[in-house]
Coordinates of C-alpha atoms in Angstrom, one line a residue:
X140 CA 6.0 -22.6 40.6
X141 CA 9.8 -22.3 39.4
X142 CA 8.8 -23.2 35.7
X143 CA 5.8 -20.5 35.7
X144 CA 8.4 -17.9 34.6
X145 CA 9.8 -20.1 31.8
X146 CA 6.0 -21.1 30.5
X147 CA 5.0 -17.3 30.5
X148 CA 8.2 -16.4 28.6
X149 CA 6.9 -18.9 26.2
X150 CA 3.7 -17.8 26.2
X151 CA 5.3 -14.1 25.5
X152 CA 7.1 -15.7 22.7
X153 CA 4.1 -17.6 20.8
X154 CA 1.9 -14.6 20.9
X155 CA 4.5 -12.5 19.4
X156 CA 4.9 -14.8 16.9
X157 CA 1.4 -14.8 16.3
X158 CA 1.8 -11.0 16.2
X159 CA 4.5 -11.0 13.8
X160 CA 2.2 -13.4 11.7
X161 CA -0.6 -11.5 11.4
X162 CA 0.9 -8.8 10.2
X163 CA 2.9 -10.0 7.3
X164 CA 0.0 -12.5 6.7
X165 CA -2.2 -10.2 4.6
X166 CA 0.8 -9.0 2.7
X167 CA 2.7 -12.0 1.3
X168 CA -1.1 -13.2 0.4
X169 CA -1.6 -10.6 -1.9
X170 CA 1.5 -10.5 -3.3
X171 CA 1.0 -14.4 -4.0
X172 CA -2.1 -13.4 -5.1
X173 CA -1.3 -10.9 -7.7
X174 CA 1.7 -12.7 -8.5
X175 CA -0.3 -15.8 -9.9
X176 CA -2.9 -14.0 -11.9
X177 CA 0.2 -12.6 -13.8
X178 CA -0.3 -15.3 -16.0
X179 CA 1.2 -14.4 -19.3
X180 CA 4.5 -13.6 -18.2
X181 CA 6.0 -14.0 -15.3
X182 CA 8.4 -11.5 -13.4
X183 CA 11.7 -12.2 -12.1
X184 CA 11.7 -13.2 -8.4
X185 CA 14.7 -11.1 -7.9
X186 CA 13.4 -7.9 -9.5
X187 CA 10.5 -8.8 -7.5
X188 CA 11.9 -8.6 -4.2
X189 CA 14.0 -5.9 -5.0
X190 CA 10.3 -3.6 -5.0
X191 CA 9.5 -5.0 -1.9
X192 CA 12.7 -4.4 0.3
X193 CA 12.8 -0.7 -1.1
X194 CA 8.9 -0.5 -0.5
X195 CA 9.7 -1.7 2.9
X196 CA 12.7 0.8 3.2
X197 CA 10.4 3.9 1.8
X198 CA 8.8 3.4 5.1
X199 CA 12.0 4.5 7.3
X200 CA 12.2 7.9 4.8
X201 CA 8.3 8.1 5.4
X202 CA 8.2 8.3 9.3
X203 CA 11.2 10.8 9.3
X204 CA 9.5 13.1 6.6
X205 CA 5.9 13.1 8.3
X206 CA 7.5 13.4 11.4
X207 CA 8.9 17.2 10.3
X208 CA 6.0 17.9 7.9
X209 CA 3.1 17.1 10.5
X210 CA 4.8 19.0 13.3
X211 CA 5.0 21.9 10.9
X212 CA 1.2 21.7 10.5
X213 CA -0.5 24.7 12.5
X214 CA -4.3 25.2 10.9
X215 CA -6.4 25.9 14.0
X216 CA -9.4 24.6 12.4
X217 CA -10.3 20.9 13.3
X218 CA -11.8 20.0 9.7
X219 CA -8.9 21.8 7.9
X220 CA -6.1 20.9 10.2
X221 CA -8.1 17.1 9.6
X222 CA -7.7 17.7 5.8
X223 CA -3.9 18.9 5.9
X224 CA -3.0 15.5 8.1
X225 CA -4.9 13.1 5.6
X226 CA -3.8 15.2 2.6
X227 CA 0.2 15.6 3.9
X228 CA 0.4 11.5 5.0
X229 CA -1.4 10.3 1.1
X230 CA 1.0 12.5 -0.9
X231 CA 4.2 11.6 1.2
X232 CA 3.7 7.9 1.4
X233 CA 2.0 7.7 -2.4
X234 CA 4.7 9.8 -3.9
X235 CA 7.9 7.6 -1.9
X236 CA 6.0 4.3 -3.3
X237 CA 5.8 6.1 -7.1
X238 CA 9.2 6.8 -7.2
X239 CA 10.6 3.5 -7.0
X240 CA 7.9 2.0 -9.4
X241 CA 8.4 4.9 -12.1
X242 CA 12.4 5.2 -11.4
X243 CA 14.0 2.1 -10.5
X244 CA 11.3 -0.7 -11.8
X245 CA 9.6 1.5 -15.1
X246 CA 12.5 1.7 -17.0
X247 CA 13.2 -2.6 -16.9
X248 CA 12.7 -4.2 -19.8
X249 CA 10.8 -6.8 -17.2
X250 CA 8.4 -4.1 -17.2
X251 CA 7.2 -5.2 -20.9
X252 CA 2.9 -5.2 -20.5
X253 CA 0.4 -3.2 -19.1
X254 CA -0.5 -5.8 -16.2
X255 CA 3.2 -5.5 -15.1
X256 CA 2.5 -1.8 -13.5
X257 CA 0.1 -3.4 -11.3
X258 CA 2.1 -6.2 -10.1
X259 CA 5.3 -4.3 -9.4
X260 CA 3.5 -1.6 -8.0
X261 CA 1.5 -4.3 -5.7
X262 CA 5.2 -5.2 -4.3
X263 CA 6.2 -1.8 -3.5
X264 CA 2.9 -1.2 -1.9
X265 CA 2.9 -4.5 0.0
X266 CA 6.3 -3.8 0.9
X267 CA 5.7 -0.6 2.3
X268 CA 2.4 -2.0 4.0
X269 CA 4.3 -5.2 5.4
X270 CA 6.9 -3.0 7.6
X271 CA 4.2 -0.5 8.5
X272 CA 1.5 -3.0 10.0
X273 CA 4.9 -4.4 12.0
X274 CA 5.6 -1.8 13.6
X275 CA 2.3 -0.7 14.8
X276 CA 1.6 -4.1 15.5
X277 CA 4.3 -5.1 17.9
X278 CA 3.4 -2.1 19.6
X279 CA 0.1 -2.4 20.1
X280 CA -2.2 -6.2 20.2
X281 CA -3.8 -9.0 18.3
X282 CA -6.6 -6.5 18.0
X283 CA -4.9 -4.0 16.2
X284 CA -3.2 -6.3 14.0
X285 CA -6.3 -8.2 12.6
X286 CA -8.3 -4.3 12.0
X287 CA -5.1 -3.4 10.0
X288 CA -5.2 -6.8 8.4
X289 CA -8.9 -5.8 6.9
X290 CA -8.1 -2.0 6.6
X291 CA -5.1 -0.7 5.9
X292 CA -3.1 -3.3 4.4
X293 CA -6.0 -4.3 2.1
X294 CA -5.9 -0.1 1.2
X295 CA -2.4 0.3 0.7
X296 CA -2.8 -2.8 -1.9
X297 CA -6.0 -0.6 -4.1
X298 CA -3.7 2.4 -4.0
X299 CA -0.8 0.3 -5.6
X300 CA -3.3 -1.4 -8.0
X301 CA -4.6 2.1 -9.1
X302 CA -1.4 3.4 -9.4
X303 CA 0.1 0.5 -11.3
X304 CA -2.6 0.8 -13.7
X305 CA -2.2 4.0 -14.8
X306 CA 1.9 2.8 -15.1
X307 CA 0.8 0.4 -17.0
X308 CA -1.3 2.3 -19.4
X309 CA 2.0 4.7 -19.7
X310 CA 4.1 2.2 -20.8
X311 CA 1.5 0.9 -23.3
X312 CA 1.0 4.1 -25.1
X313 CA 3.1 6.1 -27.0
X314 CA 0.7 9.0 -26.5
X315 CA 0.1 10.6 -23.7
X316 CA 2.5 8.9 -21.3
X317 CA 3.2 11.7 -18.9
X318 CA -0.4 12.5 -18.6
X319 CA -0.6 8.6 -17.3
X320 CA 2.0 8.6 -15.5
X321 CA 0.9 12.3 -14.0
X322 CA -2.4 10.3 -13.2
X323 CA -0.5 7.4 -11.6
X324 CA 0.4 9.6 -8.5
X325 CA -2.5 11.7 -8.4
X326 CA -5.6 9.2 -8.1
X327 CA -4.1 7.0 -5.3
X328 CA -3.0 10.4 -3.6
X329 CA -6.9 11.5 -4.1
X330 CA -8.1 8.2 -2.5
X331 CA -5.9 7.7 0.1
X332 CA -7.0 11.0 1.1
X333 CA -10.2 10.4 1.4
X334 CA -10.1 7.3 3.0
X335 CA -7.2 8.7 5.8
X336 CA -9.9 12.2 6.4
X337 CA -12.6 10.3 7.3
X338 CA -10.9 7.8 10.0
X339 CA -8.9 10.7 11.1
X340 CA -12.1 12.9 12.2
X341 CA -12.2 11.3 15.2
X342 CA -14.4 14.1 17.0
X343 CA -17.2 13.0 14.3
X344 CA -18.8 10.2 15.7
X345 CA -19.5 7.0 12.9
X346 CA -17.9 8.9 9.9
X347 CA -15.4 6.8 10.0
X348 CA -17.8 4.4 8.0
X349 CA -17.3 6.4 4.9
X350 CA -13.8 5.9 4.9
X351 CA -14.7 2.5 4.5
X352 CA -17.2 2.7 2.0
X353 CA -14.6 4.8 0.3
X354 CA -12.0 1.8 0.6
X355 CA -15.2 -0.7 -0.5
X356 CA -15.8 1.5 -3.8
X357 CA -11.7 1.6 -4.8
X358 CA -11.5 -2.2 -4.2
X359 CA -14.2 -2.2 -6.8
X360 CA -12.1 0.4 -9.3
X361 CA -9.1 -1.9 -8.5
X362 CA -10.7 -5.1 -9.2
X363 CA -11.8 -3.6 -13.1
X364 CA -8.2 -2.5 -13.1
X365 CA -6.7 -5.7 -12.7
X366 CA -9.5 -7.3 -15.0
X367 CA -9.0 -4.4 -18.4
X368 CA -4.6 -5.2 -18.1
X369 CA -4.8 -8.7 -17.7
X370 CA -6.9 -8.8 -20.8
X371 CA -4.4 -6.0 -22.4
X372 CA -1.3 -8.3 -22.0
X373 CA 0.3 -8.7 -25.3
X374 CA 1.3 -12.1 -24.9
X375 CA -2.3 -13.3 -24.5
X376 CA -3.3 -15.9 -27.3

């Protein structure tokens, strides 16, 4: 009976730690992930980790911002006020992820083929996603952390991947950069919106399934991303 308090404090402590591990678990895998299908040229570690600290610290400037701009939100209308939510959340936390990419990591000479957009951009993005799942997970349960493993990490990873390729495509041409580069904010910002209206409208029974569906059809878009810049990399033989 006098050790049950030291065995549930234990017990506290593991499933924390499982807590904490499922929600940087999904993260660190798809940076790995991305990180070995760069195959042609590797990126330094250091420049690297640098995306993923201020992707992580992009997070701290997002919860103050939406925490003013959502307050000033005062559309009576459910579907609208709905809209302005998904649309004010995508364009803050796409916009705070594009600006380290396109102003810290675009101008490296690192950043040297079109695949690199996508893997820098993946490190902000996971970065960004890594804190985010931790804080809502040690708040909330195991529960929560495993439906964020499937959903919104894995989302926060196609918006990266679709905004890194149009970086990518930037850097690659010497034609029609800022119209890239324009495009590199305003697709993810399009999809994320998307995908946060439908699992906002909560009054809406089941719509929340075409949120998913949207997610399922950007993995897709992602996945031919990753496939056209690997192939682009000018150090392929």
């Amino acid at each position: 009976v006098l050790l049950y308090p030291l065995v549930l404090i234990d017990t506290l402590k593991l499933y924390d730690l499982v807590l904490v591990s499922l929600s940087v678990f999904p993260g660190f895998f798809i940076m790995a992930f991305i990180y070995n299908l760069d195959e042609q040229d590797k990126e330094p570690l250091w420049l690297l980790a640098i995306a993923f600290i201020l992707g992580g610290v992009n997070l701290l400037l997002d919860i103050n911002a939406l925490e003013y701009l959502l307050s000033a939100n005062t559309i009576e209308n459910y579907y609208l006020n709905v809209g302005m939510e998904a649309l004010t959340v995508s364009i803050t936390e796409e916009l705070l992820k594009f600006l380290v990419v396109i102003l810290i990591i675009y101008p490296n000479k690192h950043f040297d083929e079109p695949f690199d957009g996508i893997v820098y951009s993946v490190f902000v993005g996971m970065g960004f996603a890594t804190i985010e799942n931790l804080t809502f997970v040690l708040q909330g349960s195991a529960s929560l952390a495993i439906l964020r493993m499937v959903t919104a990490v894995p989302a926060h990873f196609v918006f990266a991947v679709i905004m890194g390729y149009y970086l990518g495509k930037a850097k690659r041409k010497k034609k029609g950069q800022l119209v890239y580069i324009f495009l590199s904010i305003l697709i993810p910002v399009i999809i994320h919106a998307l995908y946060d209206y439908f699992l906002f409208m909560e009054l809406v029974k089941g719509i929340w399934i075409v949120g998913i569906v949207t997610l399922v059809i950007a993995l897709y878009i992602a996945k031919k991303s990753i496939l056209e810049h690997m192939d682009a990399s000018p150090f392929k033989e």
